[in-house]
Amino acid sequence: MSTHTNDAPAVRTRFAPSPTGFLHLGGARTALFSWAFARHFGGTFVLRIEDTDVERSTPEAVQAILDGMAWLGFAPDEGPFYQMQRMDRYREVIAQMLASGQAYHCYSSPEEIDAMRERARAAGLKPRYDGTWRPEPGKELPQPPEGRRPVVRFRNPADGVVSWDDLVKGTISFANTELDDLIIARPDGTPTYNFCVVVDDWDMRITHVIRGDDHVNNTPRQINILRALGAEPPRYGHVPMILGPDGEKLSKRHGAVSVMQYDDQGYLPEAMVNYLARLGWSHGDDELFSREQLIGWFDGSHLAKSAAQWDPKKLNWVNAHYLRQLTPEQLGPRVASRIQRRGGQLEQGPALPDVLALLAPRAETLEQLADDAMLFYAPFDPAAVDPALREQHLGDGVRVVLRDFARQADELPDWTAEHLGALMKSLLKQHQIKMPQLGIPLRVAVTGRAQTPAIDAVLALLGKHTVLSRLHAI
Ligand code: GLU
């Protein structure tokens, strides 16, 4: 047993999505950073579902988050914890804070609050709660109005500064005079968003909070509440948002924003993780790295202060790299269902790994591979070949050449790409034509497409019987 002691607490990070939609790219990137950071330090990665917005939270959205996390391979070490299952705990802490004077009942009505804000605005001040119900030494509080249920407010420090050393942005400071006495419980007793986050980060002993910089304004409030509770605030890192290729905030307009849509579109999770990691983080000039390298490097440094930009072309490039890492046998199961979904008949065509060996070097996505593979598995009806293609490429003169090709191919000693290629070359000589004058008509006659990968390889894969019967059918 190790006797090594270390004063710094073991790293504990969390991903805390609100289940109101799917797992979007920004959320996935936040999850990735929190996960990789915990893994780097041999720490613990917690998943917490912030489902207190009962109007907007749905079980489907929870499932979408779990699916997305599983697909990306971000397995939590603890959780998922659900905030809705922790209500008693939040109420307990609120009761303690009320008892200790760190929080107080406020009976101001919404109309009164509006009027306060109006008065502050008119006086050129920041609109804020005026502290009517805030207890102060020697201050006499008003009588609670009959029958009105109060909210609970946190007694924020009246002066001083709250600041933290952000992992991403450096030192950030807020004057306490900027911060209202935050409502931590509604009139019906339900705790509010910022409060639940605080209690959870405290109870779950979170040491590092990595989240989107839309939360920067919440952080000073959360730090103040944590300090009031006697808790050591975690380190915070606020990552800038992801922008679309046009510089606007990434949204549906830019294409898919749900992580699982990228699965549908034929991206590999390995590629997604690699690509997402580079959105707001870097390790020198490294663009392609394994999950293990990412974990080895991700120590919270080199997080970018400026917003990252979504680049679909680069994602395709990264995905193509990971596609090429897979053997045809490994690719097979990932592509087979996509071919079947297109109506392809795998048992009618050549062996899938052979087809993928030909196609994979040029493909960027699994979907593109499935599209390309349909060349070999789509039911082929010579009568259904596009009449325009037929007219352009299968005129009478060409048919003579194709018939010649079919006759000589029938006599080849072996049905291989090499023999077929050699035969094509000799036909070019015999008929005094150039390669496209043979290659394209062959493609159209045998596959119904004017463009395919190398035609000798395609013919070899399709097999003698298929090729010759299709050539005879033109
Ligand atoms: N639930 C919050 C969100 O989805 C995140 C809260 C946090 O990370 O502190 O934006």
XYZ file of C-alpha atoms and ligand atoms in Angstrom:
484
model
C 0.000 0.000 0.000
C 1.324 3.416 -0.889
C 2.219 5.735 1.930
C 2.396 8.652 -0.451
C 0.360 11.611 0.729
C -0.604 14.595 -1.283
C -2.249 17.749 0.046
C -4.089 18.574 -3.177
C -7.449 16.795 -3.264
C -7.912 14.257 -6.040
C -9.278 15.892 -9.174
C -13.045 15.625 -9.563
C -14.786 17.198 -12.540
C -18.357 17.111 -13.685
C -20.459 17.584 -16.771
C -23.813 19.049 -15.824
C -26.131 19.310 -18.819
C -29.721 20.479 -18.685
C -31.794 17.867 -20.521
C -33.833 20.188 -22.669
C -32.804 18.974 -26.134
C -30.108 16.782 -27.574
C -26.425 16.711 -26.679
C -25.191 19.583 -28.804
C -21.665 20.189 -30.005
C -20.878 22.831 -27.387
C -22.063 20.514 -24.617
C -20.081 17.620 -26.029
C -16.956 19.756 -26.112
C -17.506 20.793 -22.472
C -18.023 17.142 -21.554
C -14.844 16.225 -23.403
C -12.720 18.808 -21.577
C -14.103 17.789 -18.167
C -13.653 14.105 -18.958
C -10.126 14.441 -20.380
C -9.025 16.641 -17.481
C -10.226 14.094 -14.923
C -8.615 11.244 -16.865
C -5.330 13.131 -17.173
C -5.044 13.458 -13.406
C -6.398 10.002 -12.663
C -9.402 11.721 -11.108
C -13.144 11.243 -11.172
C -15.574 12.400 -13.826
C -19.119 12.957 -12.584
C -22.240 13.214 -14.733
C -25.026 15.320 -13.302
C -28.341 15.892 -15.002
C -29.703 19.358 -14.179
C -33.356 18.575 -14.671
C -35.003 21.080 -12.333
C -36.594 22.991 -15.203
C -39.541 20.609 -15.256
C -41.249 22.463 -18.087
C -38.368 21.928 -20.470
C -36.649 18.754 -19.227
C -37.717 15.516 -20.870
C -36.766 11.840 -20.461
C -35.975 11.763 -24.193
C -33.457 14.560 -23.735
C -31.862 12.711 -20.812
C -31.560 9.643 -23.017
C -30.111 11.721 -25.856
C -27.394 12.986 -23.506
C -26.602 9.492 -22.229
C -26.500 8.161 -25.804
C -24.234 10.972 -26.939
C -21.862 10.477 -24.018
C -21.749 6.725 -24.599
C -21.114 7.197 -28.313
C -18.219 9.562 -27.628
C -16.883 7.177 -25.007
C -17.092 9.579 -22.062
C -18.094 7.116 -19.392
C -18.763 8.856 -16.078
C -17.119 7.403 -12.986
C -20.035 8.601 -10.882
C -23.607 9.387 -11.797
C -25.713 10.197 -13.587
C -27.088 12.087 -10.606
C -30.419 13.793 -11.084
C -31.098 17.096 -9.387
C -34.805 16.331 -9.105
C -33.826 13.462 -6.806
C -31.874 15.798 -4.552
C -34.617 18.242 -3.618
C -34.614 17.237 0.054
C -30.921 18.009 0.258
C -31.364 21.477 -1.265
C -34.217 22.215 1.140
C -32.066 21.071 4.035
C -29.246 23.474 3.080
C -31.712 26.325 2.591
C -33.096 25.683 6.070
C -29.563 25.750 7.507
C -28.784 29.019 5.762
C -31.990 30.583 7.012
C -31.190 29.443 10.532
C -27.652 30.827 10.385
C -28.714 34.164 8.882
C -26.901 33.550 5.570
C -30.249 33.610 3.824
C -33.496 35.382 4.598
C -37.154 35.467 3.658
C -38.119 38.241 1.306
C -41.810 39.123 1.004
C -41.529 41.745 -1.710
C -44.117 41.084 -4.399
C -43.147 40.949 -8.054
C -44.809 44.350 -8.488
C -42.749 45.815 -5.678
C -39.589 44.386 -7.200
C -40.495 45.957 -10.544
C -41.063 49.295 -8.832
C -37.660 49.026 -7.061
C -35.969 48.396 -10.368
C -37.773 51.318 -11.945
C -36.702 53.638 -9.116
C -33.083 52.500 -9.415
C -33.132 53.026 -13.154
C -34.650 56.477 -12.774
C -31.851 57.361 -10.348
C -29.299 56.157 -12.897
C -28.369 53.114 -10.793
C -28.133 49.462 -11.687
C -31.598 47.896 -11.278
C -31.429 45.685 -8.231
C -33.198 44.474 -5.159
C -33.127 47.259 -2.563
C -32.651 45.036 0.494
C -36.024 45.791 2.095
C -36.123 42.386 3.797
C -32.396 41.933 4.271
C -31.609 41.659 7.960
C -28.905 44.007 9.265
C -27.720 44.473 12.806
C -30.081 46.889 14.518
C -32.455 47.039 11.548
C -36.172 46.586 12.147
C -37.747 44.460 9.430
C -41.277 45.143 8.139
C -44.180 42.881 9.184
C -44.650 39.999 6.701
C -47.785 40.653 4.658
C -50.694 38.357 5.484
C -50.911 35.223 3.334
C -47.909 36.011 1.088
C -45.330 33.282 0.666
C -41.772 34.579 0.661
C -38.848 33.758 -1.543
C -35.519 32.954 0.111
C -32.627 35.248 -0.728
C -28.933 34.695 -0.184
C -27.358 37.414 1.897
C -24.585 38.358 -0.510
C -21.598 40.205 0.970
C -22.400 43.930 0.774
C -18.943 45.038 -0.263
C -15.576 43.739 -1.341
C -14.665 41.895 -4.467
C -15.096 38.296 -5.504
C -12.471 37.061 -7.903
C -11.089 33.817 -9.200
C -8.210 32.675 -11.329
C -9.991 31.223 -14.323
C -8.243 28.285 -15.995
C -9.078 29.789 -19.374
C -9.519 33.517 -18.937
C -7.127 34.369 -16.117
C -8.265 36.533 -13.203
C -11.905 37.592 -13.240
C -13.297 39.943 -10.584
C -16.732 41.199 -9.691
C -17.549 43.865 -7.120
C -20.087 42.546 -4.651
C -22.078 45.737 -5.124
C -22.773 44.399 -8.632
C -24.451 41.294 -7.276
C -28.012 41.175 -6.052
C -29.133 39.101 -3.107
C -29.836 36.048 -5.214
C -33.145 34.218 -4.850
C -32.244 30.671 -3.826
C -35.781 29.355 -3.247
C -39.053 30.285 -4.904
C -42.281 30.961 -2.984
C -43.222 27.278 -3.331
C -39.914 26.311 -1.745
C -38.252 24.943 -4.885
C -34.562 25.819 -5.101
C -33.265 27.903 -7.995
C -30.707 26.957 -10.592
C -27.567 28.590 -9.191
C -28.270 27.237 -5.752
C -28.617 23.614 -6.874
C -25.333 23.892 -8.780
C -23.596 25.166 -5.657
C -24.912 22.446 -3.357
C -24.076 19.772 -5.912
C -20.563 21.001 -6.630
C -20.023 21.092 -2.889
C -21.549 17.696 -2.064
C -19.896 16.053 -5.062
C -16.551 17.532 -3.972
C -15.941 18.969 -7.431
C -12.430 20.402 -7.688
C -12.584 21.775 -11.246
C -15.589 23.194 -13.058
C -15.078 23.442 -16.800
C -18.081 24.947 -18.548
C -19.206 27.388 -21.201
C -18.436 31.058 -20.676
C -22.143 31.852 -20.710
C -21.847 30.923 -17.023
C -19.221 33.534 -16.103
C -21.868 35.773 -14.541
C -23.108 32.947 -12.323
C -19.681 32.165 -10.941
C -19.247 35.074 -8.473
C -22.677 34.287 -7.012
C -21.848 30.624 -6.723
C -18.480 31.379 -5.114
C -20.122 33.646 -2.535
C -22.661 31.003 -1.597
C -19.981 28.310 -1.390
C -17.907 30.522 0.928
C -20.964 31.202 3.068
C -21.376 27.448 3.397
C -17.768 27.128 4.480
C -16.844 25.311 1.282
C -13.693 25.831 -0.726
C -14.830 26.909 -4.222
C -13.559 24.721 -7.066
C -11.246 26.033 -9.767
C -13.290 27.344 -12.676
C -12.479 27.301 -16.366
C -14.894 29.033 -18.733
C -14.468 28.010 -22.335
C -15.573 30.365 -25.114
C -18.414 29.260 -27.300
C -18.138 27.616 -30.681
C -18.880 29.803 -33.692
C -20.169 28.684 -37.061
C -17.986 28.998 -40.173
C -19.538 32.448 -40.738
C -18.484 33.720 -37.302
C -22.014 33.641 -35.862
C -22.891 31.538 -32.822
C -23.073 27.906 -33.943
C -26.697 26.966 -34.574
C -28.949 24.743 -36.652
C -28.400 27.088 -39.571
C -24.877 25.700 -39.827
C -26.045 22.102 -40.162
C -26.199 19.431 -37.537
C -25.701 20.595 -33.972
C -26.679 17.360 -32.267
C -23.802 14.987 -31.684
C -25.842 11.931 -32.635
C -26.641 13.464 -36.000
C -22.946 13.113 -36.745
C -23.292 9.416 -36.042
C -26.174 9.326 -38.533
C -24.084 11.210 -41.057
C -21.306 8.678 -40.863
C -18.710 10.270 -38.625
C -16.667 8.090 -36.288
C -16.680 8.886 -32.580
C -12.857 8.772 -32.586
C -12.859 11.528 -35.204
C -15.460 13.586 -33.349
C -13.452 13.445 -30.115
C -10.238 14.406 -31.908
C -11.938 17.222 -33.782
C -13.890 18.589 -30.797
C -10.745 18.593 -28.650
C -9.129 21.056 -31.048
C -12.027 23.491 -30.734
C -10.585 25.726 -28.065
C -7.587 23.661 -27.063
C -4.288 22.855 -28.688
C -1.154 20.856 -28.175
C 1.463 22.467 -30.359
C 0.625 21.842 -33.993
C -0.848 18.412 -33.385
C -4.072 17.916 -35.294
C -4.425 14.148 -35.207
C -3.999 12.350 -31.917
C -5.365 9.350 -30.138
C -7.617 9.360 -27.114
C -4.626 8.283 -25.022
C -2.499 11.159 -26.290
C -5.315 13.597 -25.604
C -5.587 12.340 -22.031
C -1.824 12.462 -21.669
C -1.696 16.084 -22.788
C -4.894 17.560 -21.374
C -3.774 19.226 -18.146
C -5.926 22.358 -18.336
C -3.299 24.467 -20.075
C -3.496 25.754 -23.645
C -7.210 26.398 -23.501
C -7.994 29.195 -25.940
C -9.374 32.514 -24.745
C -11.036 33.268 -28.045
C -13.989 31.496 -29.607
C -13.354 28.451 -31.743
C -14.782 28.144 -35.221
C -16.595 25.113 -36.575
C -14.968 23.908 -39.777
C -16.880 21.123 -41.542
C -14.074 20.586 -44.057
C -11.573 19.952 -41.314
C -13.968 17.571 -39.586
C -14.215 15.619 -42.856
C -10.452 15.533 -43.123
C -10.131 14.226 -39.563
C -12.872 11.671 -40.171
C -11.199 10.460 -43.365
C -8.029 9.919 -41.347
C -9.851 7.741 -38.817
C -11.678 5.830 -41.544
C -8.313 4.886 -42.983
C -7.195 3.545 -39.608
C -9.878 0.859 -39.766
C -9.375 -2.369 -41.677
C -12.040 -3.347 -44.230
C -13.155 -6.014 -41.737
C -13.606 -3.394 -39.020
C -15.443 -1.055 -41.366
C -17.805 -3.767 -42.593
C -20.301 -3.829 -39.728
C -20.348 -0.030 -39.584
C -21.263 0.254 -43.256
C -23.459 -2.832 -43.745
C -26.567 -1.425 -42.049
C -26.209 1.802 -44.003
C -26.136 -0.176 -47.265
C -29.203 -2.161 -46.223
C -31.020 1.061 -45.347
C -30.439 2.142 -48.943
C -32.002 -1.034 -50.256
C -28.647 -2.603 -51.067
C -28.498 -6.408 -51.189
C -25.258 -7.476 -49.609
C -25.681 -11.141 -50.518
C -26.061 -10.245 -54.218
C -22.715 -8.488 -54.498
C -19.043 -9.087 -53.809
C -17.707 -9.577 -50.273
C -18.091 -6.316 -48.370
C -14.474 -6.122 -47.091
C -13.209 -6.364 -50.691
C -15.499 -3.522 -51.724
C -14.444 -1.412 -48.745
C -10.766 -2.042 -49.446
C -11.325 -0.394 -52.817
C -13.528 2.490 -51.634
C -12.247 3.430 -48.172
C -9.048 5.207 -49.229
C -11.147 7.898 -50.920
C -14.087 8.187 -48.523
C -14.610 10.854 -45.874
C -17.630 9.408 -44.068
C -19.367 6.080 -43.525
C -22.376 7.482 -45.361
C -20.278 8.286 -48.375
C -18.848 4.762 -48.237
C -22.353 3.320 -48.175
C -23.365 5.522 -51.116
C -20.328 4.414 -53.066
C -20.812 0.767 -52.116
C -24.293 0.824 -53.664
C -22.419 0.526 -56.930
C -22.011 -3.136 -56.006
C -25.197 -3.870 -54.081
C -27.996 -1.881 -55.696
C -30.343 -4.076 -57.692
C -29.297 -3.345 -61.278
C -31.800 -2.973 -64.062
C -30.199 -2.143 -67.433
C -33.513 -0.682 -68.575
C -33.383 1.794 -65.685
C -30.072 3.366 -66.691
C -30.493 7.090 -67.178
C -31.474 7.564 -70.871
C -29.321 10.678 -71.126
C -26.237 8.711 -70.006
C -27.141 5.913 -72.345
C -27.512 8.247 -75.285
C -24.288 10.084 -74.550
C -22.080 7.073 -73.873
C -23.610 3.996 -75.467
C -23.928 4.903 -79.134
C -23.695 2.273 -81.884
C -19.939 2.675 -82.418
C -19.265 2.139 -78.749
C -21.428 -0.962 -78.600
C -19.149 -2.641 -81.088
C -16.188 -1.998 -78.798
C -18.081 -3.195 -75.724
C -19.132 -6.382 -77.452
C -15.517 -6.971 -78.393
C -14.537 -6.392 -74.812
C -17.148 -8.835 -73.557
C -16.035 -11.536 -75.976
C -12.356 -11.240 -75.122
C -13.035 -10.879 -71.398
C -14.929 -14.129 -71.472
C -11.722 -15.810 -72.520
C -9.418 -14.294 -69.910
C -7.499 -16.937 -67.958
C -8.309 -15.124 -64.675
C -10.938 -12.544 -63.788
C -8.621 -10.077 -62.119
C -8.144 -6.321 -62.261
C -4.712 -6.881 -63.851
C -6.040 -9.004 -66.698
C -9.034 -6.744 -67.234
C -6.774 -3.686 -67.279
C -4.464 -5.276 -69.810
C -7.428 -6.231 -71.964
C -8.721 -2.675 -71.921
C -5.340 -1.377 -73.060
C -5.197 -3.784 -75.959
C -8.731 -2.802 -77.004
C -7.715 0.857 -77.056
C -5.017 -0.061 -79.541
C -7.259 -2.297 -81.622
C -9.950 0.380 -81.946
C -7.683 3.426 -81.993
C -9.521 5.084 -79.101
C -8.538 6.728 -75.830
C -9.209 5.396 -72.341
C -12.302 7.533 -71.573
C -13.919 6.297 -74.783
C -13.844 2.811 -73.355
C -13.814 3.410 -69.615
C -16.904 5.583 -69.376
C -19.114 3.428 -71.650
C -18.027 0.387 -69.643
C -19.006 2.117 -66.422
C -22.396 3.191 -67.738
C -23.164 -0.213 -69.224
C -22.147 -2.180 -66.153
C -22.983 0.151 -63.261
C -25.323 2.788 -64.660
C -22.898 5.486 -63.476
C -20.424 7.517 -65.509
C -18.051 7.787 -62.559
C -16.708 4.972 -60.445
C -13.392 4.053 -58.886
C -10.880 2.391 -61.227
C -13.051 0.448 -63.646
C -10.765 -2.602 -63.877
C -11.022 -3.012 -60.087
C -14.788 -2.484 -60.174
C -15.240 -5.084 -62.911
C -13.026 -7.530 -61.065
C -15.120 -7.155 -57.917
C -18.465 -7.371 -59.670
C -17.442 -10.744 -61.074
C -17.431 -12.287 -64.509
C -21.021 -13.427 -64.574
C -22.478 -10.060 -63.546
C -20.268 -8.035 -65.876
C -20.838 -10.177 -68.940
C -24.575 -10.454 -68.442
C -24.862 -6.692 -68.032
C -22.757 -6.099 -71.138
C -24.957 -8.477 -73.085
C -28.054 -6.654 -71.921
C -27.176 -3.280 -73.442
N -26.799 22.985 -16.619
C -25.985 24.016 -17.152
C -26.096 24.051 -18.653
O -26.495 23.082 -19.258
C -24.521 23.860 -16.800
C -24.249 24.235 -15.412
C -22.795 24.227 -15.042
O -21.973 23.638 -15.760
O -22.487 24.782 -13.993
O -25.777 25.065 -19.241
